mmCIF file of C-alpha atoms and ligand atoms in Angstrom:
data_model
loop_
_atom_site.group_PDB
_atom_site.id
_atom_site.type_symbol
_atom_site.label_atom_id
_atom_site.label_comp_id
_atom_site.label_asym_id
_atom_site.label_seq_id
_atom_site.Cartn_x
_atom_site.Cartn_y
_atom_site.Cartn_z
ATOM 1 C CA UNK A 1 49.790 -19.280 11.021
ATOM 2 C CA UNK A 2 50.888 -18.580 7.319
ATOM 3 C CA UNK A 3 54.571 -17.944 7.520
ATOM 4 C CA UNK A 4 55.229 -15.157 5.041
ATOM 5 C CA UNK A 5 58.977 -14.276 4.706
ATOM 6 C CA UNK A 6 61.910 -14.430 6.686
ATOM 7 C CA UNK A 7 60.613 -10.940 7.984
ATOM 8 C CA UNK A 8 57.240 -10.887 8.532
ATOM 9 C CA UNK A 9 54.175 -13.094 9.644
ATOM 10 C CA UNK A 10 50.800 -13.651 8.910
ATOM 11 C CA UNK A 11 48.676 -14.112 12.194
ATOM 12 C CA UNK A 12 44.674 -14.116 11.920
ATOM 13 C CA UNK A 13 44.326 -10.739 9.042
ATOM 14 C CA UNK A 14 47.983 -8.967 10.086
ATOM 15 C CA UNK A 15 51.347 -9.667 9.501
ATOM 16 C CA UNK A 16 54.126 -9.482 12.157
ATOM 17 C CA UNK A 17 57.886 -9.318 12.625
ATOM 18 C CA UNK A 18 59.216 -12.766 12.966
ATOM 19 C CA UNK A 19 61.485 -13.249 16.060
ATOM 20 C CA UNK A 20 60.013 -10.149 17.768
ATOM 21 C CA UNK A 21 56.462 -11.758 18.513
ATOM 22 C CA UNK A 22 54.814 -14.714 18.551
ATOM 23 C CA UNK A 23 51.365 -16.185 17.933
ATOM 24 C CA UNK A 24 50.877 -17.148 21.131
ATOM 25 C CA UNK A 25 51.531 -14.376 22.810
ATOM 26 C CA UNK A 26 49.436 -12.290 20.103
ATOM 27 C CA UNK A 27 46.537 -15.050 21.763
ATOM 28 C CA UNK A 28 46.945 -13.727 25.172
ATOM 29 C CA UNK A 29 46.853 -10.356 24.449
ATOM 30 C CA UNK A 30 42.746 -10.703 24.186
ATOM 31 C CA UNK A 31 42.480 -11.549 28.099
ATOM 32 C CA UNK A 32 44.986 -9.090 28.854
ATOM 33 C CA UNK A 33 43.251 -7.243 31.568
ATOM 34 C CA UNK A 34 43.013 -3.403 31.265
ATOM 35 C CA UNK A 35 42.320 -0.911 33.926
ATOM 36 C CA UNK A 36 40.476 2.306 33.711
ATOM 37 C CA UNK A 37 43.627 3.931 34.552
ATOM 38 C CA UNK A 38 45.858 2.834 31.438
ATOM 39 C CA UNK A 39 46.145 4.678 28.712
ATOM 40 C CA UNK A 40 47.361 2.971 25.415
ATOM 41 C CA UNK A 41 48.958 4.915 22.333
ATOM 42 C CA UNK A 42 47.513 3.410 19.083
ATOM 43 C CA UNK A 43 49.303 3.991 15.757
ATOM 44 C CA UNK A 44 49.653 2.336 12.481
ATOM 45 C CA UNK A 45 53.418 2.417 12.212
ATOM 46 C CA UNK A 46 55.598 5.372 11.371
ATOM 47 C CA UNK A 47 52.598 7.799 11.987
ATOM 48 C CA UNK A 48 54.302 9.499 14.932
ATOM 49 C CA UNK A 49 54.665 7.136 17.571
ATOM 50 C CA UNK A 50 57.477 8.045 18.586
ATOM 51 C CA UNK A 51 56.763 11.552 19.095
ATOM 52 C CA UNK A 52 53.765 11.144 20.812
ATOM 53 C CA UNK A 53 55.188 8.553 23.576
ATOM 54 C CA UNK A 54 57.674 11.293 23.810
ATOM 55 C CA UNK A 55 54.716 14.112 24.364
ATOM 56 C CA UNK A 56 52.972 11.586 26.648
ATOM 57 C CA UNK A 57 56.325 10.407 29.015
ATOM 58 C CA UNK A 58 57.072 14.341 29.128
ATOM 59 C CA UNK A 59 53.509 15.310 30.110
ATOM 60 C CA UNK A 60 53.214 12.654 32.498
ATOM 61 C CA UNK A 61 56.727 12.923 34.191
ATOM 62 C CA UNK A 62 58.347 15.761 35.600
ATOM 63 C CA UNK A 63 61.376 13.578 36.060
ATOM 64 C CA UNK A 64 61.242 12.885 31.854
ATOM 65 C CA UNK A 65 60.463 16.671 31.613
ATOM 66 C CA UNK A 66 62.968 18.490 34.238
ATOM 67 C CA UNK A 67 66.011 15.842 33.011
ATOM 68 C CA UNK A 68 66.815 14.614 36.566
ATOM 69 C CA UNK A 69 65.746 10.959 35.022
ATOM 70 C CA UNK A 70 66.793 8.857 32.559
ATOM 71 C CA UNK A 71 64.468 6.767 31.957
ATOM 72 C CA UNK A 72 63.824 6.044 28.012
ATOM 73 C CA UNK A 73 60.624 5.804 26.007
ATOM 74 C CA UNK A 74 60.665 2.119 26.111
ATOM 75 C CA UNK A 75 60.123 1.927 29.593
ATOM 76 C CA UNK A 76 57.897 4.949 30.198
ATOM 77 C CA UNK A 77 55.102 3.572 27.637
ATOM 78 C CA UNK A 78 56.280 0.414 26.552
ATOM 79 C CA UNK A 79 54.996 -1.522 23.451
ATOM 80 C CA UNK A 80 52.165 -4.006 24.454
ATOM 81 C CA UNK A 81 52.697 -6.506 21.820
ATOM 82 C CA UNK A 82 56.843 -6.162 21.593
ATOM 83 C CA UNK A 83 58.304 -6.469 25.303
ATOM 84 C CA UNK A 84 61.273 -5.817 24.687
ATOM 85 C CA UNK A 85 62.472 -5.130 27.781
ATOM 86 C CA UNK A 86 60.736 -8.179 29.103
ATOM 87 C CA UNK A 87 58.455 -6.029 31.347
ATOM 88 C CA UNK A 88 56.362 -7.710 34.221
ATOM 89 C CA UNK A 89 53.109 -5.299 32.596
ATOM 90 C CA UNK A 90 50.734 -7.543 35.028
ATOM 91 C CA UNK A 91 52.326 -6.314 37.831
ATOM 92 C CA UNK A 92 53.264 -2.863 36.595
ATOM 93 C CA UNK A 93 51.797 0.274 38.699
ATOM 94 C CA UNK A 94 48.887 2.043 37.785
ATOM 95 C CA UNK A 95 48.106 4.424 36.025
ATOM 96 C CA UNK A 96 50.214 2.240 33.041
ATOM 97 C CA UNK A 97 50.826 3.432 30.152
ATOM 98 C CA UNK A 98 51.220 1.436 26.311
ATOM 99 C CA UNK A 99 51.962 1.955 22.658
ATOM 100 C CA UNK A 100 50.682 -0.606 19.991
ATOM 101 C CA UNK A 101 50.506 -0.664 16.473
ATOM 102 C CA UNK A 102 47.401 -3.455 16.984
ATOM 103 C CA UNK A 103 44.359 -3.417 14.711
ATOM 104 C CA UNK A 104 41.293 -2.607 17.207
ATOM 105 C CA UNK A 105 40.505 -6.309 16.381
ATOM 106 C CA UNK A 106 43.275 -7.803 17.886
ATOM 107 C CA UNK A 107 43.359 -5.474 20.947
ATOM 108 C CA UNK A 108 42.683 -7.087 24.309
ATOM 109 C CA UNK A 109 38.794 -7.256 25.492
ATOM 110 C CA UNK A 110 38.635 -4.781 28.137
ATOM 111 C CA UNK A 111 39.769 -1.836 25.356
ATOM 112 C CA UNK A 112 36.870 -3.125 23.550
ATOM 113 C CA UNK A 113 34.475 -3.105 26.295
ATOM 114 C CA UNK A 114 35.441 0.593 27.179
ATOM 115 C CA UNK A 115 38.228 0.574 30.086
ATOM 116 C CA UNK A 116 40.901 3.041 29.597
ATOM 117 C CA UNK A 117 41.983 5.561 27.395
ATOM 118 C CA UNK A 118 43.195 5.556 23.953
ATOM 119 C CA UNK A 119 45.233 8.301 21.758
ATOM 120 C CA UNK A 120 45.314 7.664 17.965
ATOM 121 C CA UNK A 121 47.669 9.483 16.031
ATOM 122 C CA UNK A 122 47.238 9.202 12.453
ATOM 123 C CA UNK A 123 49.490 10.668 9.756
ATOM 124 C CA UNK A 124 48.931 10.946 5.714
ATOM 125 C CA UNK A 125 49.635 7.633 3.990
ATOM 126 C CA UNK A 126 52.004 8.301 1.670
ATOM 127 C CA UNK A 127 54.303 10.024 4.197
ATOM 128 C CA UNK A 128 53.661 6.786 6.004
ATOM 129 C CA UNK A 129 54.948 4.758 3.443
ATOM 130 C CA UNK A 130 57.804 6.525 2.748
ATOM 131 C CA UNK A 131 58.830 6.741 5.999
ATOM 132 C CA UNK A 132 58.438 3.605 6.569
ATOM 133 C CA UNK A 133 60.322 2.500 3.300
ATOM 134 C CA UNK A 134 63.481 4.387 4.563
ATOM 135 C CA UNK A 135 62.808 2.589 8.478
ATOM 136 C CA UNK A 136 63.133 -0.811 6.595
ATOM 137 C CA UNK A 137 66.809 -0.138 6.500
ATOM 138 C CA UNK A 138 67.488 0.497 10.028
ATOM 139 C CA UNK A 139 65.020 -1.735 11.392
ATOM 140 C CA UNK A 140 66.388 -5.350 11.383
ATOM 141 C CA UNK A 141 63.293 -7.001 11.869
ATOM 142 C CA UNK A 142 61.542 -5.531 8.440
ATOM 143 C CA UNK A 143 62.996 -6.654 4.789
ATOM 144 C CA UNK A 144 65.291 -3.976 3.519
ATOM 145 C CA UNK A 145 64.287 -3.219 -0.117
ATOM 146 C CA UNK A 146 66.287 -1.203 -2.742
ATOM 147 C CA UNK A 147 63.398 -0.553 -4.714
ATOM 148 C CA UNK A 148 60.632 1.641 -3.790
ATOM 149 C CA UNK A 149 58.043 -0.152 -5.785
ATOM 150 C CA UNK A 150 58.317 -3.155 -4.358
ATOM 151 C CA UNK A 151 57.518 -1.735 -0.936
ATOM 152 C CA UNK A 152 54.777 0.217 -2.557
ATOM 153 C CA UNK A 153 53.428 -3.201 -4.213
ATOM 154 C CA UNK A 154 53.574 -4.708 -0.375
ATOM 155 C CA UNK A 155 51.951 -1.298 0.939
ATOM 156 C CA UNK A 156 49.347 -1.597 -1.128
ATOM 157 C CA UNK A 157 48.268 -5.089 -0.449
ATOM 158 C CA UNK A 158 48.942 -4.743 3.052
ATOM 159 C CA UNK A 159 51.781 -7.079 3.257
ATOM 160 C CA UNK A 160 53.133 -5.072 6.117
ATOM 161 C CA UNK A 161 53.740 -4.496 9.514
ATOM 162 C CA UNK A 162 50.324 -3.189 10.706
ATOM 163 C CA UNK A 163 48.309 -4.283 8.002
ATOM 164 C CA UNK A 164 46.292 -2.338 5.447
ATOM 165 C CA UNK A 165 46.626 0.877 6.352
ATOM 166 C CA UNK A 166 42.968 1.669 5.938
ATOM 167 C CA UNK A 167 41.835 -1.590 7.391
ATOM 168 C CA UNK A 168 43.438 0.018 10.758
ATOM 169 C CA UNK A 169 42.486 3.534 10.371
ATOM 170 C CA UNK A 170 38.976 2.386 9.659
ATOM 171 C CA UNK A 171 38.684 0.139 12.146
ATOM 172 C CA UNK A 172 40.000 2.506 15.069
ATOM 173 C CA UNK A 173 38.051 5.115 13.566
ATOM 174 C CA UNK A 174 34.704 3.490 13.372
ATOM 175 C CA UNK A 175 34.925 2.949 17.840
ATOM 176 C CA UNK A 176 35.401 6.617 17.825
ATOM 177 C CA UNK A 177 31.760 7.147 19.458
ATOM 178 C CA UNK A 178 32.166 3.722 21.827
ATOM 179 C CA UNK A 179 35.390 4.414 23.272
ATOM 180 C CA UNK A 180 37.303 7.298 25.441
ATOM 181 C CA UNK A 181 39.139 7.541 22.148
ATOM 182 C CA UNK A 182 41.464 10.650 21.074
ATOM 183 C CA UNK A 183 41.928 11.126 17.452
ATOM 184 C CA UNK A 184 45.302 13.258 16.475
ATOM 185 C CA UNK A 185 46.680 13.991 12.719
ATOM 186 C CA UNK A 186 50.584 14.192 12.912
ATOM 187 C CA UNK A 187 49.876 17.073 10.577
ATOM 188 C CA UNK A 188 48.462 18.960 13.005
ATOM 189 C CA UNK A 189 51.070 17.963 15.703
ATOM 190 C CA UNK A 190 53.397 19.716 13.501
ATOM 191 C CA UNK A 191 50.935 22.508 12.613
ATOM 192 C CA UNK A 192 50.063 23.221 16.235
ATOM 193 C CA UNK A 193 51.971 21.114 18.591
ATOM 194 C CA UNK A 194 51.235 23.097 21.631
ATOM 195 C CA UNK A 195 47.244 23.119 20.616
ATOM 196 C CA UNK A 196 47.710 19.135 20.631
ATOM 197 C CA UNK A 197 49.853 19.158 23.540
ATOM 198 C CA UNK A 198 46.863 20.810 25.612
ATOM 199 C CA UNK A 199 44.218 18.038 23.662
ATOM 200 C CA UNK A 200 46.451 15.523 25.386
ATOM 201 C CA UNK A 201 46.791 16.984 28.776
ATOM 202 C CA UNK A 202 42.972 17.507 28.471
ATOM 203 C CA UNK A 203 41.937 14.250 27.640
ATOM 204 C CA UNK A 204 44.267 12.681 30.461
ATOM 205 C CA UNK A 205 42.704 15.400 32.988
ATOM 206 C CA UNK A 206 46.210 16.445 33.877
ATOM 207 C CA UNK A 207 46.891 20.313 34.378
ATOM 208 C CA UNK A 208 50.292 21.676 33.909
ATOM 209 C CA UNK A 209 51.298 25.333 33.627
ATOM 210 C CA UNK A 210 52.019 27.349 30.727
ATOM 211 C CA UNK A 211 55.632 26.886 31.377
ATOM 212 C CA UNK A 212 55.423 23.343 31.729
ATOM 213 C CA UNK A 213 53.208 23.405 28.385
ATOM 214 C CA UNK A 214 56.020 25.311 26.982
ATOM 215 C CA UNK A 215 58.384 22.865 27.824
ATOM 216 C CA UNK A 216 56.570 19.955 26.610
ATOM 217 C CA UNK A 217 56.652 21.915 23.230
ATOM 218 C CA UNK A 218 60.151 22.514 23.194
ATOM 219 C CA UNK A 219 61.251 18.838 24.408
ATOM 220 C CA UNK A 220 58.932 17.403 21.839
ATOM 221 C CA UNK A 221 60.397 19.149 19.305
ATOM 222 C CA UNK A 222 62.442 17.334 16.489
ATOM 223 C CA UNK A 223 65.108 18.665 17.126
ATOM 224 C CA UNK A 224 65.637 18.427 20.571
ATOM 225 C CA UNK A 225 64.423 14.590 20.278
ATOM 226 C CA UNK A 226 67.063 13.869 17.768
ATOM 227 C CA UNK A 227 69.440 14.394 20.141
ATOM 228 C CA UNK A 228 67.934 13.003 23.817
ATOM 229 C CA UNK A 229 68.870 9.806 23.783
ATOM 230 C CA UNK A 230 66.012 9.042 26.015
ATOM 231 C CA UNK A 231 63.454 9.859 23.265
ATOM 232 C CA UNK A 232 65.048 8.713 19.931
ATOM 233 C CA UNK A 233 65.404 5.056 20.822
ATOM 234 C CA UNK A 234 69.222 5.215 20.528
ATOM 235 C CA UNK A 235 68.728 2.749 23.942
ATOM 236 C CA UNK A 236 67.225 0.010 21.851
ATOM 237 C CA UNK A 237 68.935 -3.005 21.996
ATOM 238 C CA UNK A 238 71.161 -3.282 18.673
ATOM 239 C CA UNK A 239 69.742 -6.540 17.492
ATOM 240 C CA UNK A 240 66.059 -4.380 16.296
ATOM 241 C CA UNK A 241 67.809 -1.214 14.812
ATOM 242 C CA UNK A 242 70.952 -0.800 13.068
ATOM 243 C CA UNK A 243 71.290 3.303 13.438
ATOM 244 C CA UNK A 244 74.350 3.148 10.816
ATOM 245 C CA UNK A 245 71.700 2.737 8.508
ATOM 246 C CA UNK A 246 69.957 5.761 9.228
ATOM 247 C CA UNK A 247 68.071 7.419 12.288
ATOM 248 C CA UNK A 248 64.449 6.619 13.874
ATOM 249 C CA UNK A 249 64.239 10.677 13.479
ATOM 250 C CA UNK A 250 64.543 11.003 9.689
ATOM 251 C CA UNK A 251 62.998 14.091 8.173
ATOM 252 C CA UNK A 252 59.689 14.590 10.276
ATOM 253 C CA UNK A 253 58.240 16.630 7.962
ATOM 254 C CA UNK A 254 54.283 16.468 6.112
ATOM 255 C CA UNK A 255 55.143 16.063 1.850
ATOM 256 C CA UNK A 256 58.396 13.855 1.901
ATOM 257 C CA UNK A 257 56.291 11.623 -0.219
ATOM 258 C CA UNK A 258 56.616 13.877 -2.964
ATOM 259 C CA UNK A 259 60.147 13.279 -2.631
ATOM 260 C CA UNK A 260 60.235 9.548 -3.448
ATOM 261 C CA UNK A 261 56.776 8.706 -5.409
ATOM 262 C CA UNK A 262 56.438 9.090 -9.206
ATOM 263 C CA UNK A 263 52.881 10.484 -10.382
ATOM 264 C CA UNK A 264 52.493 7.186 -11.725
ATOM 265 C CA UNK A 265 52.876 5.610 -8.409
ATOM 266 C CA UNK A 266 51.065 8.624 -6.816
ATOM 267 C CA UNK A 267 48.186 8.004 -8.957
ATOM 268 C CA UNK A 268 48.102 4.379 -8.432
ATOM 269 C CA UNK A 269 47.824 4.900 -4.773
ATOM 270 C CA UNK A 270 45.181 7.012 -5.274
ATOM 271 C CA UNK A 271 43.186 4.320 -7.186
ATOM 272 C CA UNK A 272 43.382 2.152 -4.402
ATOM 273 C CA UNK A 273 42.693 4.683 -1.360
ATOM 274 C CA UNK A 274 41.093 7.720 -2.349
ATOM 275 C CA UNK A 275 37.491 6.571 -2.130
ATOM 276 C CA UNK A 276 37.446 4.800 0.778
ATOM 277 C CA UNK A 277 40.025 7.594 2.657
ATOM 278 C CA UNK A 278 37.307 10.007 1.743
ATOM 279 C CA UNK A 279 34.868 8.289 3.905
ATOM 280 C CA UNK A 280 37.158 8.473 6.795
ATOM 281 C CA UNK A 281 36.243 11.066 9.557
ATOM 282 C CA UNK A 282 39.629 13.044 8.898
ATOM 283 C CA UNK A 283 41.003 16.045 6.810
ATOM 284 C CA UNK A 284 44.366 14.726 5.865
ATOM 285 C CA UNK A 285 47.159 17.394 4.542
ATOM 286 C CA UNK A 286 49.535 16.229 1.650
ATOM 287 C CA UNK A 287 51.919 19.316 2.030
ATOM 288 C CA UNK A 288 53.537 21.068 4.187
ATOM 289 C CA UNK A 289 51.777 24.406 2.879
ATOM 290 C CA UNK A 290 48.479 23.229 2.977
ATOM 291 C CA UNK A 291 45.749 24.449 5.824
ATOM 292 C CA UNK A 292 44.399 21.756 8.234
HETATM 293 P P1 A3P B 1 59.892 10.411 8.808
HETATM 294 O O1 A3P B 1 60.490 9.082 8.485
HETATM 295 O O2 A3P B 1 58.962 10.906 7.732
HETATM 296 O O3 A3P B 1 60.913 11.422 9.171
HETATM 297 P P2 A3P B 1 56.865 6.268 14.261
HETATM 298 O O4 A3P B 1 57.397 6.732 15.558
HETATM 299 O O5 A3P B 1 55.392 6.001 14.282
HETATM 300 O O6 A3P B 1 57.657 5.131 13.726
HETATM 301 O O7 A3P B 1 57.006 7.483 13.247
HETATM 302 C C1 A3P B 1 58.279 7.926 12.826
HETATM 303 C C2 A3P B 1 58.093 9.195 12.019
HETATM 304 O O8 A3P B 1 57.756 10.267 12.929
HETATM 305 C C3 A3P B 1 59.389 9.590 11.314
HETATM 306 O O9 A3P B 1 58.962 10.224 10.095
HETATM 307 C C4 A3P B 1 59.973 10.570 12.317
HETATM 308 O O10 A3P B 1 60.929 11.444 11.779
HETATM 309 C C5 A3P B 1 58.707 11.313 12.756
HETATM 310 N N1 A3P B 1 58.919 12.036 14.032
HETATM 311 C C6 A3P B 1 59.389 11.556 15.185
HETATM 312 N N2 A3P B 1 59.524 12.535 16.095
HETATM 313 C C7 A3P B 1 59.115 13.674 15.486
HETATM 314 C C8 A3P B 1 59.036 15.053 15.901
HETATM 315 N N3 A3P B 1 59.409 15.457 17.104
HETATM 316 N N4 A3P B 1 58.564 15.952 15.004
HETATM 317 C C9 A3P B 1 58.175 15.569 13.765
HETATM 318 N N5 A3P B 1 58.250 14.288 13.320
HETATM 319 C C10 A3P B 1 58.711 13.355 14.164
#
């Protein structure tokens, strides 16, 4: 293990938060034993993770969906590698359900082999950046950096939590004929939410009405999130987010990038990603106005 920072990790090719994780539980994750029945979210971080365990706990639970429980996100499709609320997942009742931000090399053996389901959700890269720039305030577990560039510089090198963000993209991507994989673009979440909304339902062979579609829609929506305690991870324990720094809901929106980047910095992104993001199986959207 090459100890990075006071933040972050290096463990095999990835870095981690420090204090959240350790190396040798990141071991045991390979013989972690999967069963058809679970269904894992996969994200690189601050693609939409949130939003989606908040489609998948409303699809999957009338309780989430009808508001007679209170169960939050964390405990409807907890993180694999962060157990934060020290979760007996062994024992857990199928059919389980998991987020991860894992590279598909680190992911336990029996996803590799085939066994369960997996929804990626990938989002534009500069959006993720930026969002995750402005998380690194309210997340006490990731360095909080004044200046852009600097997170940019570590972004670029992929000197962050959940690697280089093509290494991860690429490396989900290329299993996309080997596994029961789902491939979403938070783009077109927030073009067509309820179009996605009836991907998921159809990949998980779970039928709900058109009503209960439409209320999936309107739960999901970031609006109503910001404000149900049970999807915004207000509930997480204060010592991994500080929300008087800001919210886990920030803008949700496709361009913000524009917002923060300089051309120059723009441009020197593009040097680094645009040939090998054009090889990727995806039509990314830069702006809110553009068509998928
Ligand atoms: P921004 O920081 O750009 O606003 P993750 O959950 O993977 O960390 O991703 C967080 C990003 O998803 C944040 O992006 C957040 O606002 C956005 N997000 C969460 N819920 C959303 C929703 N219902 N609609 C649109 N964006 C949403």
């Amino acid at each position: 293990m090459e100890p990075s920072s006071k933040f972050i990790f290096k463990y095999k090719q990835s870095y981690f938060p420090q204090n959240l994780i350790t190396p040798e539980y990141l071991d045991s994750l390979e013989d972690f034993e999967i069963r058809d029945s679970d269904v894992f979210l996969i994200t690189f971080p601050k693609s939409g993770t949130i939003w989606t365990q908040n489609i998948l706990s409303l699809i999957l639970h009338e309780g989430h969906r009808n508001g007679t429980e209170h169960v939050d996100l964390l405990d409807r499709v907890p993180w694999l590698e962060y157990n934060i609320r020290k979760m007996d997942y062994v024992n857990r009742p199928s059919p389980r359900y998991f987020s991860s931000h894992l590279p598909y090399y680190l992911v336990p053996k029996g996803l590799k082999n085939g066994k369960g389901k997996i929804i990626y959700v990938a989002r534009n890269p500069k959006d993720v950046l930026v969002s995750y720039f402005h998380f690194s305030k309210v997340s006490l577990h990731t360095e909080d950096v004044e200046d852009f560039e600097i997170i940019l510089n570590n972004f670029l090198a992929g000197k962050v939590v959940g690697d280089f963000w093509l290494d991860h993209v690429e490396g989900w991507s290329a299993q996309r004929d080997h596994l029961n994989i789902l491939f979403l673009m938070y783009e077109e979440m927030k073009k067509d939410l309820r179009g996605c909304v009836i991907k998921i339902c159809n990949f998980l062979g779970k039928r709900l009405t058109e009503e209960e579609i439409d209320d999936v829609v309107d739960k999901a929506s970031f609006s109503k999130m910001s404000e149900d305690r049970r999807a915004n991870y207000t509930t997480a324990p204060s010592d991994i987010l500080d929300f008087s720094k800001g919210r886990f809901l920030r803008k949700g929106t496709i361009g913000d990038w524009k917002n923060t980047m300089t051309v120059a910095q723009s441009e020197r992104f593009d040097s680094v990603f645009k040939e090998r993001m054009e090889k990727l199986p995806f039509k990314f959207c830069w702006d809110i106005k553009d068509e998928l």
